[in-house]
Amino acid sequence: MRYPPTHACPWCMDLGWTWQEVSGRGTIYSYEIVAHAIQPGFKELTPYAVVLVELDEQRGQPTPDEALRVIANLVKADFTPEPEANVAIGKRVRVVFQDLADHIALPQFALTEEPSAGRVWRLPE
């Protein structure tokens, strides 16, 4: 599995591939708090968290230091940004889709109540 999709496998250059459904559940691998939005459309949302999520289906593959990781915003149920105090590496998340228009949805992540797999860490304040 790989994200974003490409024509060939980046490791073996095989051109044969198929789509595979994933659960959309994972762990926050890293994050950044955006305090100053470069794009005007995001200015009212600052500060907001952008998370790098390691999906469960490919944790530690093809090597222990690589995995299927997806970047998205961390949001609450109403799609507003999750407060910075709630963001931490190691917390469990699930994908949620925000409908933007007919046939267009934006994948984002929301925190779950699942226990963390390891130690939870966040930037000191």
PDB file of C-alpha atoms in Angstrom:
ATOM      1  CA  MET A   1       0.000   0.000   0.000  1.00  0.00           C
ATOM      2  CA  ARG A   2       1.126   3.534  -0.643  1.00  0.00           C
ATOM      3  CA  TYR A   3      -0.166   7.070  -0.413  1.00  0.00           C
ATOM      4  CA  PRO A   4      -0.453   9.096  -2.510  1.00  0.00           C
ATOM      5  CA  PRO A   5      -1.191   6.591  -5.298  1.00  0.00           C
ATOM      6  CA  THR A   6       1.522   6.262  -7.935  1.00  0.00           C
ATOM      7  CA  HIS A   7       1.904   4.341 -11.196  1.00  0.00           C
ATOM      8  CA  ALA A   8       4.572   1.997  -9.825  1.00  0.00           C
ATOM      9  CA  CYS A   9       5.737   0.650  -6.494  1.00  0.00           C
ATOM     10  CA  PRO A  10       8.498   2.991  -5.225  1.00  0.00           C
ATOM     11  CA  TRP A  11      10.468   0.028  -3.804  1.00  0.00           C
ATOM     12  CA  CYS A  12      10.334  -2.609  -6.575  1.00  0.00           C
ATOM     13  CA  MET A  13       8.974  -0.576  -9.548  1.00  0.00           C
ATOM     14  CA  ASP A  14       6.210  -3.143 -10.158  1.00  0.00           C
ATOM     15  CA  LEU A  15       3.462  -1.660 -12.348  1.00  0.00           C
ATOM     16  CA  GLY A  16       0.814  -4.114 -11.175  1.00  0.00           C
ATOM     17  CA  TRP A  17      -1.403  -2.815  -8.382  1.00  0.00           C
ATOM     18  CA  THR A  18      -5.008  -2.785  -7.185  1.00  0.00           C
ATOM     19  CA  TRP A  19      -7.016  -0.530  -4.888  1.00  0.00           C
ATOM     20  CA  GLN A  20      -7.319  -1.806  -1.322  1.00  0.00           C
ATOM     21  CA  GLU A  21      -9.824  -0.584   1.257  1.00  0.00           C
ATOM     22  CA  VAL A  22      -8.432   0.384   4.668  1.00  0.00           C
ATOM     23  CA  SER A  23     -10.169   0.914   8.019  1.00  0.00           C
ATOM     24  CA  GLY A  24      -9.236   4.597   8.289  1.00  0.00           C
ATOM     25  CA  ARG A  25      -7.994   4.048  11.844  1.00  0.00           C
ATOM     26  CA  GLY A  26      -4.503   4.894  12.956  1.00  0.00           C
ATOM     27  CA  THR A  27      -2.146   6.676  15.310  1.00  0.00           C
ATOM     28  CA  ILE A  28      -0.840  10.239  15.239  1.00  0.00           C
ATOM     29  CA  TYR A  29       2.781   9.791  14.143  1.00  0.00           C
ATOM     30  CA  SER A  30       3.594  13.519  14.082  1.00  0.00           C
ATOM     31  CA  TYR A  31       1.799  16.858  13.992  1.00  0.00           C
ATOM     32  CA  GLU A  32       2.149  20.577  13.444  1.00  0.00           C
ATOM     33  CA  ILE A  33       0.054  23.402  14.854  1.00  0.00           C
ATOM     34  CA  VAL A  34      -0.603  25.987  12.133  1.00  0.00           C
ATOM     35  CA  ALA A  35      -0.615  29.380  13.828  1.00  0.00           C
ATOM     36  CA  HIS A  36      -0.321  31.510  10.690  1.00  0.00           C
ATOM     37  CA  ALA A  37      -2.260  30.406   7.624  1.00  0.00           C
ATOM     38  CA  ILE A  38      -0.599  31.103   4.281  1.00  0.00           C
ATOM     39  CA  GLN A  39      -3.858  30.623   2.377  1.00  0.00           C
ATOM     40  CA  PRO A  40      -6.534  33.253   3.195  1.00  0.00           C
ATOM     41  CA  GLY A  41      -9.275  30.603   3.321  1.00  0.00           C
ATOM     42  CA  PHE A  42      -7.682  29.010   6.403  1.00  0.00           C
ATOM     43  CA  LYS A  43      -7.010  32.231   8.338  1.00  0.00           C
ATOM     44  CA  GLU A  44     -10.197  32.039  10.443  1.00  0.00           C
ATOM     45  CA  LEU A  45      -9.394  28.447  11.477  1.00  0.00           C
ATOM     46  CA  THR A  46      -6.013  29.173  13.063  1.00  0.00           C
ATOM     47  CA  PRO A  47      -4.624  27.725  15.162  1.00  0.00           C
ATOM     48  CA  TYR A  48      -5.352  24.239  13.799  1.00  0.00           C
ATOM     49  CA  ALA A  49      -3.580  20.885  13.873  1.00  0.00           C
ATOM     50  CA  VAL A  50      -2.260  19.102  10.803  1.00  0.00           C
ATOM     51  CA  VAL A  51      -1.512  15.480  11.680  1.00  0.00           C
ATOM     52  CA  LEU A  52       0.563  12.757  10.052  1.00  0.00           C
ATOM     53  CA  VAL A  53      -1.371   9.550  10.741  1.00  0.00           C
ATOM     54  CA  GLU A  54       0.146   6.086  10.516  1.00  0.00           C
ATOM     55  CA  LEU A  55      -2.668   3.804   9.366  1.00  0.00           C
ATOM     56  CA  ASP A  56      -3.126   0.480  11.175  1.00  0.00           C
ATOM     57  CA  GLU A  57      -3.046  -1.657   8.034  1.00  0.00           C
ATOM     58  CA  GLN A  58       0.591  -1.001   7.212  1.00  0.00           C
ATOM     59  CA  ARG A  59       2.316  -0.055  10.451  1.00  0.00           C
ATOM     60  CA  GLY A  60       6.053  -0.715  10.143  1.00  0.00           C
ATOM     61  CA  GLN A  61       5.932  -1.958   6.541  1.00  0.00           C
ATOM     62  CA  PRO A  62       7.856  -2.307   4.261  1.00  0.00           C
ATOM     63  CA  THR A  63      10.488  -1.577   6.957  1.00  0.00           C
ATOM     64  CA  PRO A  64      10.208  -0.779  10.691  1.00  0.00           C
ATOM     65  CA  ASP A  65      10.760   2.923   9.905  1.00  0.00           C
ATOM     66  CA  GLU A  66       8.245   3.157   7.052  1.00  0.00           C
ATOM     67  CA  ALA A  67       4.484   2.872   6.938  1.00  0.00           C
ATOM     68  CA  LEU A  68       1.360   4.082   5.185  1.00  0.00           C
ATOM     69  CA  ARG A  69       1.022   7.632   6.517  1.00  0.00           C
ATOM     70  CA  VAL A  70      -1.588  10.217   5.557  1.00  0.00           C
ATOM     71  CA  ILE A  71      -1.604  13.983   6.220  1.00  0.00           C
ATOM     72  CA  ALA A  72      -4.866  15.718   7.147  1.00  0.00           C
ATOM     73  CA  ASN A  73      -6.413  18.155   9.617  1.00  0.00           C
ATOM     74  CA  LEU A  74      -7.477  16.994  13.080  1.00  0.00           C
ATOM     75  CA  VAL A  75     -11.095  18.016  13.640  1.00  0.00           C
ATOM     76  CA  LYS A  76     -13.994  17.645  16.080  1.00  0.00           C
ATOM     77  CA  ALA A  77     -17.388  16.168  15.154  1.00  0.00           C
ATOM     78  CA  ASP A  78     -18.562  19.515  13.730  1.00  0.00           C
ATOM     79  CA  PHE A  79     -15.395  19.759  11.559  1.00  0.00           C
ATOM     80  CA  THR A  80     -13.962  22.656  13.559  1.00  0.00           C
ATOM     81  CA  PRO A  81     -10.299  22.294  14.579  1.00  0.00           C
ATOM     82  CA  GLU A  82      -9.517  20.061  17.558  1.00  0.00           C
ATOM     83  CA  PRO A  83      -8.053  22.252  20.360  1.00  0.00           C
ATOM     84  CA  GLU A  84      -4.261  22.229  20.486  1.00  0.00           C
ATOM     85  CA  ALA A  85      -4.276  20.886  24.058  1.00  0.00           C
ATOM     86  CA  ASN A  86      -5.896  17.639  22.822  1.00  0.00           C
ATOM     87  CA  VAL A  87      -3.298  16.914  20.122  1.00  0.00           C
ATOM     88  CA  ALA A  88      -0.462  14.478  20.891  1.00  0.00           C
ATOM     89  CA  ILE A  89       1.743  11.923  19.173  1.00  0.00           C
ATOM     90  CA  GLY A  90       0.474   8.411  19.893  1.00  0.00           C
ATOM     91  CA  LYS A  91      -3.223   9.294  20.190  1.00  0.00           C
ATOM     92  CA  ARG A  92      -5.675   7.156  18.227  1.00  0.00           C
ATOM     93  CA  VAL A  93      -7.723   8.634  15.368  1.00  0.00           C
ATOM     94  CA  ARG A  94     -10.214   7.652  12.677  1.00  0.00           C
ATOM     95  CA  VAL A  95     -10.908   9.164   9.290  1.00  0.00           C
ATOM     96  CA  VAL A  96     -14.012  11.335   8.833  1.00  0.00           C
ATOM     97  CA  PHE A  97     -15.171  12.759   5.524  1.00  0.00           C
ATOM     98  CA  GLN A  98     -16.325  16.372   5.273  1.00  0.00           C
ATOM     99  CA  ASP A  99     -18.709  16.877   2.346  1.00  0.00           C
ATOM    100  CA  LEU A 100     -17.640  19.941   0.353  1.00  0.00           C
ATOM    101  CA  ALA A 101     -19.845  19.599  -2.749  1.00  0.00           C
ATOM    102  CA  ASP A 102     -21.659  16.924  -4.739  1.00  0.00           C
ATOM    103  CA  HIS A 103     -19.308  13.936  -5.047  1.00  0.00           C
ATOM    104  CA  ILE A 104     -16.452  15.775  -3.283  1.00  0.00           C
ATOM    105  CA  ALA A 105     -15.421  14.927   0.275  1.00  0.00           C
ATOM    106  CA  LEU A 106     -12.318  15.951   2.212  1.00  0.00           C
ATOM    107  CA  PRO A 107     -10.726  13.238   4.389  1.00  0.00           C
ATOM    108  CA  GLN A 108      -9.872  14.527   7.854  1.00  0.00           C
ATOM    109  CA  PHE A 109      -9.148  12.802  11.173  1.00  0.00           C
ATOM    110  CA  ALA A 110     -10.931  12.850  14.538  1.00  0.00           C
ATOM    111  CA  LEU A 111      -9.742  11.556  17.916  1.00  0.00           C
ATOM    112  CA  THR A 112     -11.197   8.279  19.191  1.00  0.00           C
ATOM    113  CA  GLU A 113     -11.638   6.901  22.696  1.00  0.00           C
ATOM    114  CA  GLU A 114      -9.295   3.989  21.901  1.00  0.00           C
ATOM    115  CA  PRO A 115      -6.296   3.755  24.236  1.00  0.00           C
ATOM    116  CA  SER A 116      -2.939   4.777  22.810  1.00  0.00           C
ATOM    117  CA  ALA A 117      -0.586   2.005  21.717  1.00  0.00           C
ATOM    118  CA  GLY A 118       2.390   3.543  23.513  1.00  0.00           C
ATOM    119  CA  ARG A 119       3.507   6.638  25.322  1.00  0.00           C
ATOM    120  CA  VAL A 120       1.621   9.791  24.310  1.00  0.00           C
ATOM    121  CA  TRP A 121       3.848  12.790  23.668  1.00  0.00           C
ATOM    122  CA  ARG A 122       3.153  16.410  22.815  1.00  0.00           C
ATOM    123  CA  LEU A 123       5.213  19.552  22.406  1.00  0.00           C
ATOM    124  CA  PRO A 124       5.907  21.298  25.708  1.00  0.00           C
ATOM    125  CA  GLU A 125       4.130  24.603  26.133  1.00  0.00           C
TER     126      GLU A 125
END
